mmCIF file of C-alpha atoms in Angstrom:
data_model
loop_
_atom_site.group_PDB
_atom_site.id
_atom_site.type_symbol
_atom_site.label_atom_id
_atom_site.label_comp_id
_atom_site.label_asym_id
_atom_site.label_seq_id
_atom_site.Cartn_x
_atom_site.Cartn_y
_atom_site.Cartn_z
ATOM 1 C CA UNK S 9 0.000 0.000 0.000
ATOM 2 C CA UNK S 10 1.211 3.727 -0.975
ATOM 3 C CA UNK S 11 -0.160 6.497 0.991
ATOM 4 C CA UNK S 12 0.818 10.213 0.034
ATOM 5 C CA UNK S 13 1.408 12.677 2.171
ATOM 6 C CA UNK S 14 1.933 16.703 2.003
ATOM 7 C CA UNK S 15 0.623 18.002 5.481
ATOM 8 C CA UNK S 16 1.767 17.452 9.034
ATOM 9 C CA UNK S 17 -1.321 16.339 10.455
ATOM 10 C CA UNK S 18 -3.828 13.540 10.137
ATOM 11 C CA UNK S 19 -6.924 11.243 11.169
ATOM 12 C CA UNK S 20 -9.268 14.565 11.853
ATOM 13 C CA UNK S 21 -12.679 14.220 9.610
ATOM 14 C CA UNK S 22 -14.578 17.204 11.277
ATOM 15 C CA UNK S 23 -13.369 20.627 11.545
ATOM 16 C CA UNK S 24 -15.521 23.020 13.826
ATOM 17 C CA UNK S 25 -15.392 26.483 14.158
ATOM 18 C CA UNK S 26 -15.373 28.133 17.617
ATOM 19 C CA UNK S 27 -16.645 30.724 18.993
ATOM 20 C CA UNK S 28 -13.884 33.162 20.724
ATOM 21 C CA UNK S 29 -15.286 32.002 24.508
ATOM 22 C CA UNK S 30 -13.908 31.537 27.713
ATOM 23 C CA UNK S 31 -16.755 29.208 29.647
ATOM 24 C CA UNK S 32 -15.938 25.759 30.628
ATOM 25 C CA UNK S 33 -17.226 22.933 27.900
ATOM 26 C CA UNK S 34 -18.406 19.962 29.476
ATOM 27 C CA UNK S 35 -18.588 16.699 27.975
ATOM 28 C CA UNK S 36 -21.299 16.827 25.337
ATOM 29 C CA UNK S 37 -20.396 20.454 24.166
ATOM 30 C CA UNK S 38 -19.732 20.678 21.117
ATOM 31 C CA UNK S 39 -16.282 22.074 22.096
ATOM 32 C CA UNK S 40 -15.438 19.531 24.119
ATOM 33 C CA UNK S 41 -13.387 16.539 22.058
ATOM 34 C CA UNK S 42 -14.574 13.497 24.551
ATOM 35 C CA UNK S 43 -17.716 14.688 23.141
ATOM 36 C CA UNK S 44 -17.082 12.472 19.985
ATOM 37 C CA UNK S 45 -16.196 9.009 19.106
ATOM 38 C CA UNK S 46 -13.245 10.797 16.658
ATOM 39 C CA UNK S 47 -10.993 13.076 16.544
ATOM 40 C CA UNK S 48 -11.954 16.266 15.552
ATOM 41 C CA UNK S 49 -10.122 19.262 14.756
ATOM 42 C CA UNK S 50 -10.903 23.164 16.208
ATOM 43 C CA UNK S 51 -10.184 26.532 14.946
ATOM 44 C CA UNK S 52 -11.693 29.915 17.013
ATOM 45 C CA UNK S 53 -12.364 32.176 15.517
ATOM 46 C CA UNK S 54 -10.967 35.393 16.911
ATOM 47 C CA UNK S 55 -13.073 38.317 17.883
ATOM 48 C CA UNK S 56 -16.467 36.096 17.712
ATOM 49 C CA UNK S 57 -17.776 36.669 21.005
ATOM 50 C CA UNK S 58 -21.286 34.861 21.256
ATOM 51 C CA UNK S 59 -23.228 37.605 23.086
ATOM 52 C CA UNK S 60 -22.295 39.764 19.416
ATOM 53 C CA UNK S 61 -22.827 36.801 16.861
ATOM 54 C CA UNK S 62 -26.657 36.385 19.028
ATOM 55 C CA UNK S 63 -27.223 39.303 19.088
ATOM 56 C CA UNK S 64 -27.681 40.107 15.268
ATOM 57 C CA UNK S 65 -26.990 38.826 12.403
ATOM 58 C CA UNK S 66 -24.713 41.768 11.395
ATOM 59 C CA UNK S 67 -22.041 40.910 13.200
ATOM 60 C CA UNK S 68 -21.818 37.271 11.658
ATOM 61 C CA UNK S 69 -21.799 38.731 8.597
ATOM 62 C CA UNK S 70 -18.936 41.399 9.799
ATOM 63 C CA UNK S 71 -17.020 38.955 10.496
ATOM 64 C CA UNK S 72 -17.712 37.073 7.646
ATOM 65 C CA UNK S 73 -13.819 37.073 6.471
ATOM 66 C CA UNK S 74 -12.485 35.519 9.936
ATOM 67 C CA UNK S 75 -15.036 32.649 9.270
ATOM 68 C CA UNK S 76 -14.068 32.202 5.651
ATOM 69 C CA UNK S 77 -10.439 32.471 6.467
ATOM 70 C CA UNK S 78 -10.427 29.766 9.573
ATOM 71 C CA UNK S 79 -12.610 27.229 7.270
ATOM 72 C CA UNK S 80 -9.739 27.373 4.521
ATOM 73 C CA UNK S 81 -7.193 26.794 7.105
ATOM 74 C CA UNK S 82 -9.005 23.712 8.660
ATOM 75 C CA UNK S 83 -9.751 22.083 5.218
ATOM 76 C CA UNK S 84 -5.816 23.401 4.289
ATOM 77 C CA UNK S 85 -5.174 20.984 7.428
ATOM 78 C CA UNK S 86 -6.989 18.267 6.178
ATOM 79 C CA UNK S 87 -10.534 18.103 7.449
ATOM 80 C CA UNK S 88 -13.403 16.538 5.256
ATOM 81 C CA UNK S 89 -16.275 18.464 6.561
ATOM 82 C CA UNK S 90 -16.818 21.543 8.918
ATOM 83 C CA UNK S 91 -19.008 22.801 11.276
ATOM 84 C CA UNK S 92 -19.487 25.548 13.667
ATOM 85 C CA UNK S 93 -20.388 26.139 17.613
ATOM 86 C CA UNK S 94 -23.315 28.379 17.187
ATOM 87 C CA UNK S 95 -26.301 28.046 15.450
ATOM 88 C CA UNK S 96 -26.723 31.701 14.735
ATOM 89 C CA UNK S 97 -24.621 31.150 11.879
ATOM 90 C CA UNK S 98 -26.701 30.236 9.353
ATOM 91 C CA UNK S 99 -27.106 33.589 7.802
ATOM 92 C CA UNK S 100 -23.891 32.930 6.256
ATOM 93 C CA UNK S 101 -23.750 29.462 5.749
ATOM 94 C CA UNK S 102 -23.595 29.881 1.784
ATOM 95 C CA UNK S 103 -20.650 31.896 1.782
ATOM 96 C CA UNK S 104 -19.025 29.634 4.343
ATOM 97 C CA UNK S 105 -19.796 26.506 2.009
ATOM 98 C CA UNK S 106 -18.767 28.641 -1.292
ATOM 99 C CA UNK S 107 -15.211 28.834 0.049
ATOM 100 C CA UNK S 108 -14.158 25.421 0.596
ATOM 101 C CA UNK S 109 -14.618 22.658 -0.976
ATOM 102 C CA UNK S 110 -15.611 20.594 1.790
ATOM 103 C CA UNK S 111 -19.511 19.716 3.243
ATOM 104 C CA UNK S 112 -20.190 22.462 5.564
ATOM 105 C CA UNK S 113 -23.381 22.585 8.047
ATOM 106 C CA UNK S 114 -23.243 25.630 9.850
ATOM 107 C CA UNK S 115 -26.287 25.231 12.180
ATOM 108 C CA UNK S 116 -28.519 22.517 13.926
ATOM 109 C CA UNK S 117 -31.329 24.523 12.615
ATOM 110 C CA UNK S 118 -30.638 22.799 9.000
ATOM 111 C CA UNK S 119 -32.379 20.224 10.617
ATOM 112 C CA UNK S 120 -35.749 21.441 11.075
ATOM 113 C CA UNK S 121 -36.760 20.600 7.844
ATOM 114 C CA UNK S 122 -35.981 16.824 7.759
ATOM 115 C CA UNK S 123 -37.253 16.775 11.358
ATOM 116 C CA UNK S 124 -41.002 18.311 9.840
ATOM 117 C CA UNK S 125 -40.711 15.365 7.240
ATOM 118 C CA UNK S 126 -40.073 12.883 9.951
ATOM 119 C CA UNK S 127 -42.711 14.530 11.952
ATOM 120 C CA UNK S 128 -45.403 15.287 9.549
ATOM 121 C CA UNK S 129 -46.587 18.894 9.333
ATOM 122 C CA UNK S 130 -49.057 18.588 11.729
ATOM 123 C CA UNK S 131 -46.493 18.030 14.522
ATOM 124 C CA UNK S 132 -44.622 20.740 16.733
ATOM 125 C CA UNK S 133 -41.068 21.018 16.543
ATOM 126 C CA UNK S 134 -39.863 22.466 20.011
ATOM 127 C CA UNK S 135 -36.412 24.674 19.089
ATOM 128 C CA UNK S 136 -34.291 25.386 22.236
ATOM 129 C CA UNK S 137 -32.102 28.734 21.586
ATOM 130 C CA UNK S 138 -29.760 30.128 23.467
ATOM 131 C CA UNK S 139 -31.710 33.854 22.789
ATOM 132 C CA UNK S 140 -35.349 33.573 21.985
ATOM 133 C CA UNK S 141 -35.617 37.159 21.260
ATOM 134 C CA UNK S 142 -33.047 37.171 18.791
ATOM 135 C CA UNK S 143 -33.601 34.096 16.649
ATOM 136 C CA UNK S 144 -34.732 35.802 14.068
ATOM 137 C CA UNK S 145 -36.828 35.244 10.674
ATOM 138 C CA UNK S 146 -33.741 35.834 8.542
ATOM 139 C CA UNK S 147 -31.733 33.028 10.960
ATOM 140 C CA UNK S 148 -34.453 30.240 10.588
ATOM 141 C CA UNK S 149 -35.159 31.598 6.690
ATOM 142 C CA UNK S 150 -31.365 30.828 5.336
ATOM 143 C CA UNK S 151 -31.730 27.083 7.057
ATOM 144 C CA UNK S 152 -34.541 26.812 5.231
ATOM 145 C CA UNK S 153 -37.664 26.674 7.978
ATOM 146 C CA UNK S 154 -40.505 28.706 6.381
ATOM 147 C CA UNK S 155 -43.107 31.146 8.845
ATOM 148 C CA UNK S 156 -45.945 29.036 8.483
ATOM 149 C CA UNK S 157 -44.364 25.850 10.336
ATOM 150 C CA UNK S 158 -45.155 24.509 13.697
ATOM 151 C CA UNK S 159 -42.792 25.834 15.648
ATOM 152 C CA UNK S 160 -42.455 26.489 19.588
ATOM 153 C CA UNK S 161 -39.396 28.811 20.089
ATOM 154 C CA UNK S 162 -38.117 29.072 23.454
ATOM 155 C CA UNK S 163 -34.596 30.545 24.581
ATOM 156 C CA UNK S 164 -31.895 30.629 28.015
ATOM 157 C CA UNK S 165 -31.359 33.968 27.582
ATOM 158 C CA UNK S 166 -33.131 34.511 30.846
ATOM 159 C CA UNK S 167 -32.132 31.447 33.145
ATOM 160 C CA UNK S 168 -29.661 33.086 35.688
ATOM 161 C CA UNK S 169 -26.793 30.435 34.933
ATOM 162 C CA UNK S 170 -26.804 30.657 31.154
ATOM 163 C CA UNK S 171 -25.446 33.780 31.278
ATOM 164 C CA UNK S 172 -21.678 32.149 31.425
ATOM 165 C CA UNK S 173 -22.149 30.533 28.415
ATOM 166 C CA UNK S 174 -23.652 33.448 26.550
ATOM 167 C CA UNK S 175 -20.506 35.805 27.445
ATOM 168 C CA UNK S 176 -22.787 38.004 29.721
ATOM 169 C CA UNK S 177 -21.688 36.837 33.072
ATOM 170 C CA UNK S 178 -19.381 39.053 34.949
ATOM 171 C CA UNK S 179 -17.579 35.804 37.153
ATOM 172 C CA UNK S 180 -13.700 36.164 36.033
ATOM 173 C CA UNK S 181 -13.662 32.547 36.645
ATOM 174 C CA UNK S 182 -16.329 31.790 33.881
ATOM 175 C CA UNK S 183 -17.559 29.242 36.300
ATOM 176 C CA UNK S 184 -20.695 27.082 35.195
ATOM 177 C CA UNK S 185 -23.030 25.231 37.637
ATOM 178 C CA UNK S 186 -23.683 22.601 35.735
ATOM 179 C CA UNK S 187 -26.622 21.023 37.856
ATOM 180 C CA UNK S 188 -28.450 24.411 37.575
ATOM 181 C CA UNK S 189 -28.044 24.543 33.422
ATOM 182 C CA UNK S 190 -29.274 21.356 33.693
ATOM 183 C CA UNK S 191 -32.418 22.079 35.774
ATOM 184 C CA UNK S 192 -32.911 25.295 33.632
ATOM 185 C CA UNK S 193 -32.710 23.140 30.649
ATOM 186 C CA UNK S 194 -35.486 20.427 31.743
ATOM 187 C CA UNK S 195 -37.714 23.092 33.132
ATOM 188 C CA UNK S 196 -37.695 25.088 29.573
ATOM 189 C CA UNK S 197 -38.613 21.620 27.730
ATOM 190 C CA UNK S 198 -41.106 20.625 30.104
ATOM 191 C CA UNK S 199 -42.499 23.955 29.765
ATOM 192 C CA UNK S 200 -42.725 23.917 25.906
ATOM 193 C CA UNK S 201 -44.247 20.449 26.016
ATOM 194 C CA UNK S 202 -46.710 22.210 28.202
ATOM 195 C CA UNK S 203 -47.569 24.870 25.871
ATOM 196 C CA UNK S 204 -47.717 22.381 22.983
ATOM 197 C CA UNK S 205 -48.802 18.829 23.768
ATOM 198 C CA UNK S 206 -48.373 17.987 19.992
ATOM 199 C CA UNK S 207 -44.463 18.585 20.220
ATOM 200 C CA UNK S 208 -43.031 15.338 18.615
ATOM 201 C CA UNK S 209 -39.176 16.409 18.936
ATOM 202 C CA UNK S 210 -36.351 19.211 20.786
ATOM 203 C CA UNK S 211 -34.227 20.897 17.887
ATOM 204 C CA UNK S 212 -31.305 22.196 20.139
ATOM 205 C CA UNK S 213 -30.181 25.344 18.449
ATOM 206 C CA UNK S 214 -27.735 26.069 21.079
ATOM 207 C CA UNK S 215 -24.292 23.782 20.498
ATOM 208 C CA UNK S 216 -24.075 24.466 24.652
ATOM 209 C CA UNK S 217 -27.196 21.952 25.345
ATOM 210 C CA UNK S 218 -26.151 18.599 23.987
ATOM 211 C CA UNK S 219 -24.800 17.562 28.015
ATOM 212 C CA UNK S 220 -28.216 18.132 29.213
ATOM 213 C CA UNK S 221 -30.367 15.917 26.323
ATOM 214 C CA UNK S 222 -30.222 12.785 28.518
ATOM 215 C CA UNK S 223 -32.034 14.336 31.513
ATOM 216 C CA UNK S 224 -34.152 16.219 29.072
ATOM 217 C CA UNK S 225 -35.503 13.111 27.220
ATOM 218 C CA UNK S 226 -36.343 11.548 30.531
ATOM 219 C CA UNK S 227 -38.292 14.212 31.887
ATOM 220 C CA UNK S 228 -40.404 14.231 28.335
ATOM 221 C CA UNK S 229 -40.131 11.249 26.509
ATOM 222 C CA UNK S 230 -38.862 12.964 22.876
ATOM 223 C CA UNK S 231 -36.524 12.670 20.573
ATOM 224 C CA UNK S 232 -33.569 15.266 20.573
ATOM 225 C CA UNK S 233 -31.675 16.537 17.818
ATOM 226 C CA UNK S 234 -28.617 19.255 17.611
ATOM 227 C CA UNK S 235 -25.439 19.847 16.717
ATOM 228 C CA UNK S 236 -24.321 16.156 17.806
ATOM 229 C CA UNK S 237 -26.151 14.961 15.382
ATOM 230 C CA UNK S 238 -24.787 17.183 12.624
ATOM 231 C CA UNK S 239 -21.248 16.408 13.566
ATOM 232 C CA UNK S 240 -22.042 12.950 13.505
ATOM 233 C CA UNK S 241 -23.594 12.770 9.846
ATOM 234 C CA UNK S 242 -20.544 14.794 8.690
ATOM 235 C CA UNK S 243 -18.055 12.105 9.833
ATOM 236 C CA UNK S 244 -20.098 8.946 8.552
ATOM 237 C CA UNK S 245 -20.639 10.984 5.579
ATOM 238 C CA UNK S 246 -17.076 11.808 5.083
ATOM 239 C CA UNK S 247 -15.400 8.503 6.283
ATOM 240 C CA UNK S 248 -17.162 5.993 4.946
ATOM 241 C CA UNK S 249 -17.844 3.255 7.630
ATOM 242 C CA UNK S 250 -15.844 -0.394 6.595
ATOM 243 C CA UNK S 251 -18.075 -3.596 7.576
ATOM 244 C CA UNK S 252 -15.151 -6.273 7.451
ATOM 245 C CA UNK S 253 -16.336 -7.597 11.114
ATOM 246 C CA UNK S 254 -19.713 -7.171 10.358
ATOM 247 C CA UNK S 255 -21.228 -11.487 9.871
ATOM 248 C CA UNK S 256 -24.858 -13.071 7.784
#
């Protein structure tokens, strides 16, 4: 067998793009690299502080360029598909995709259409977001959602705790109490179930909310879909999964 070479690095399928953040990520986070059953390979992007990149979706497109120039240099490192740590991002997921040559999924929220055809349209997809008030049209318009679906939108932005992980905490420590996320978490899906009793799944927007989808799903009984999942498709996708121990 001849392998070629030409880089210094290898064995990374997944490149993500992070978020210039100081919080602690857990295993589950997206930022975390326990979090997955492969290696994966990070790039931050500088100056993308998530309390800006929520905020509006100006400031993703301002820094537009950083993005662009941190996806060439993880596919220039060898990476066969890229995401990124905030779902915000979809507003410029087309530009992002234009420059490589790689898959790219910006966003969870890509999912919410396969998740109405799973679903049928009569069905309520619950959408957990780290800011409520600023998902806006344009965000769940470039992944492709349209006004009229069943959606039930609800966001962290006010749950004391989440504030470390949206950059609006004050704690120099960036400390996280985990147990209360987690409480915070449940109590905003229980609450959406409550609203809608015809929710048939949890899109987590938020790349901070994977660690929390166990105790979640036991407190309602859904499915749960987020960036995990996207990751995950990217790498079967892009290494192709050998059977030779698989047996008739």
């Amino acid at each position: 067998m001849i392998v070629r070479g030409g880089r210094a690095i290898y064995g990374e399928s997944v490149g993500i793009l992070v978020l210039d953040t100081k919080f602690p990520r857990i295993p589950g986070d997206i930022g975390n690299a326990t979090t997955f059953d492969f290696p994966v390979r990070y790039k931050v992007v500088a100056g993308a502080k998530p309390q800006q990149i929520v905020a509006t979706p100006d400031r993703a497109r301002a820094l537009l360029p950083a993005f662009i120039e941190a996806a060439k240099e993880l596919e220039h490192d060898g990476v066969r598909a890229i995401t990124t740590t905030c779902g915000f991002l979809t507003v410029v997921q087309d530009e992002i995709a234009e420059a490589v040559s790689v898959p790219v999924i910006t966003s969870s929220l890509f999912l919410v259409p396969l998740l109405r055809r799973m679903l049928g349209p009569r069905r309520t997809i619950g959408v957990v977001t780290a800011d409520a008030h600023s998902l806006s049209a344009s965000h769940l318009r470039a992944a492709g959602i349209e006004p009229d679906w069943r959606l039930v939108i609800k966001g962290m932005e006010s749950r004391p705790s989440f504030g470390t992980i949206l950059g609006t905490s004050s704690d120099p420590e960036h400390a996280l109490d985990v147990d209360q996320v987690r409480r915070e978490v449940v109590e905003t899906c229980l609450a959406m179930q409550a609203e809608a009793p015809d929710l048939g799944a949890f899109l987590f927007e938020c790349t901070n909310l994977q660690p929390y989808a166990a105790a979640v799903q036991a407190a309602t009984g859904l499915p749960i879909f987020g960036i995990y999942h996207v990751v995950n498709l990217l790498h079967s996708g892009a290494v192709a999964p050998g059977f030779a121990h698989g047996y008739l």
